[in-house]
């Protein structure tokens, strides 16, 4: 039976999931390794800019109010952001040259700043120089181009080179070398590019899409999966090839992944706000390690901010803001029989003034799906199982 309320479809059944405590965590043979977050983050996008970035990333039409807010008011952050909370960067070796790349589960391009870029946009970044690598080879006739938020983008040539991530080395991995890049990338000098951990079908290389690092690496791993244990205000970790049982405190609940659109897409079965009643409803979502928000249908977001005294949709900033002194309720997302709780203290994104804050839960208007970004992922232990095409969620020590 289905009920229609506030524009949402409410489903009075649970979706198919299964729970496994140790799903072949350490089978013999293969490779396994852990990556620690390598660089503190002094740079943080404003709430308005970061929210617009999320829409542009998914090629979705942003609400008119958000576009206007970005054009007329950058929503400047007035306080220093917490280190480690903005991006997950890891040190990656390309042809023996070390660069810091953001691990992004919602893209499939492996691109980096390069020596081909003008100094005006590359200054301060670590640059990959294919001519200094004895194992690099130009893919003649191949190009790539990708767009991100706020109109930013990058494009360039395509090489093959040896890539080492942790203890795994992939020979002749496709590396997309930036030759043109938006000036908006320059302030984030610690970020030298992206290592996409999405699925091959959203790779942007032409004339032929290329196989991702994850697709090449999965056969070499002890188990064809990786895990994300991101932290609030502390460096987090990724493991590849195994599940560290010490990183979660209870059994892991798995849900199927629909990768047709190239994303780690799954369906949650409801939500609760604070100590309120659980509301069953289908929420199609994408797990995205490079988007800082929890982007949900408008009725859910409105219900959340209705619980915060003084919270409003702020047209000047294109999103919901609230008085910084106000306590924020927890948010619970249903994943099968598991209820994943995000503490209210995680729901802060940034200050827009000394007294007003931009929330980390915002609307997904026009996207057609929800985005479960790092505000949620930092509260959970998450398994990305590429072999079984499933996502696993479990509680952990926060």
Coordinates of N, CA and C in Angstrom, one line a residue, residues 27 38 44 50-51 62 73 77-78 86 95 105 111 140 143 161 170 216 242 352 380 384:
X27 N 39.7 -12.9 3.0 CA 40.0 -14.1 2.3 C 41.5 -14.1 1.9
X38 N 45.7 12.7 4.1 CA 47.1 13.2 4.1 C 47.3 14.7 4.4
X44 N 37.9 26.2 2.2 CA 36.5 25.7 2.3 C 35.7 26.5 1.4
X50 N 29.3 25.8 -2.6 CA 29.3 24.4 -2.5 C 28.0 23.7 -2.9
X51 N 26.9 24.3 -2.5 CA 25.6 23.8 -2.9 C 25.4 23.9 -4.4
X62 N 20.0 24.0 -11.2 CA 19.9 24.5 -9.8 C 18.7 25.5 -9.7
X73 N 25.9 37.1 -4.1 CA 26.4 37.0 -2.8 C 27.1 35.6 -2.6
X77 N 32.6 32.8 4.1 CA 32.8 32.2 5.4 C 33.6 33.1 6.3
X78 N 33.1 33.4 7.5 CA 33.8 34.3 8.3 C 34.6 33.7 9.4
X86 N 36.6 19.1 4.9 CA 36.1 19.5 3.6 C 36.3 18.5 2.5
X95 N 53.7 7.7 -12.1 CA 55.0 7.7 -12.7 C 56.1 8.1 -11.7
X105 N 33.7 9.3 -5.0 CA 32.9 8.1 -5.3 C 31.8 8.4 -6.4
X111 N 42.1 12.6 -12.9 CA 42.8 13.7 -13.5 C 43.6 14.5 -12.5
X140 N 47.4 9.3 -28.2 CA 47.2 10.3 -29.3 C 45.7 10.2 -29.7
X143 N 41.0 12.8 -25.7 CA 40.9 14.1 -24.9 C 39.9 13.8 -23.7
X161 N 50.2 5.7 -17.6 CA 51.4 5.7 -16.7 C 51.1 4.7 -15.6
X170 N 49.1 -0.1 -10.5 CA 48.5 -0.4 -11.8 C 49.3 0.1 -12.9
X216 N 40.4 -1.5 -12.6 CA 41.7 -2.2 -12.9 C 42.2 -2.8 -11.6
X242 N 39.9 -5.0 2.0 CA 39.5 -5.7 3.2 C 38.6 -4.8 4.1
X352 N 27.8 32.1 7.8 CA 27.6 33.1 6.7 C 27.7 34.5 7.3
X380 N 29.2 7.3 9.7 CA 29.0 5.9 9.5 C 30.3 5.2 9.0
X384 N 32.0 0.0 0.2 CA 31.7 0.1 -1.2 C 32.2 -1.3 -1.9

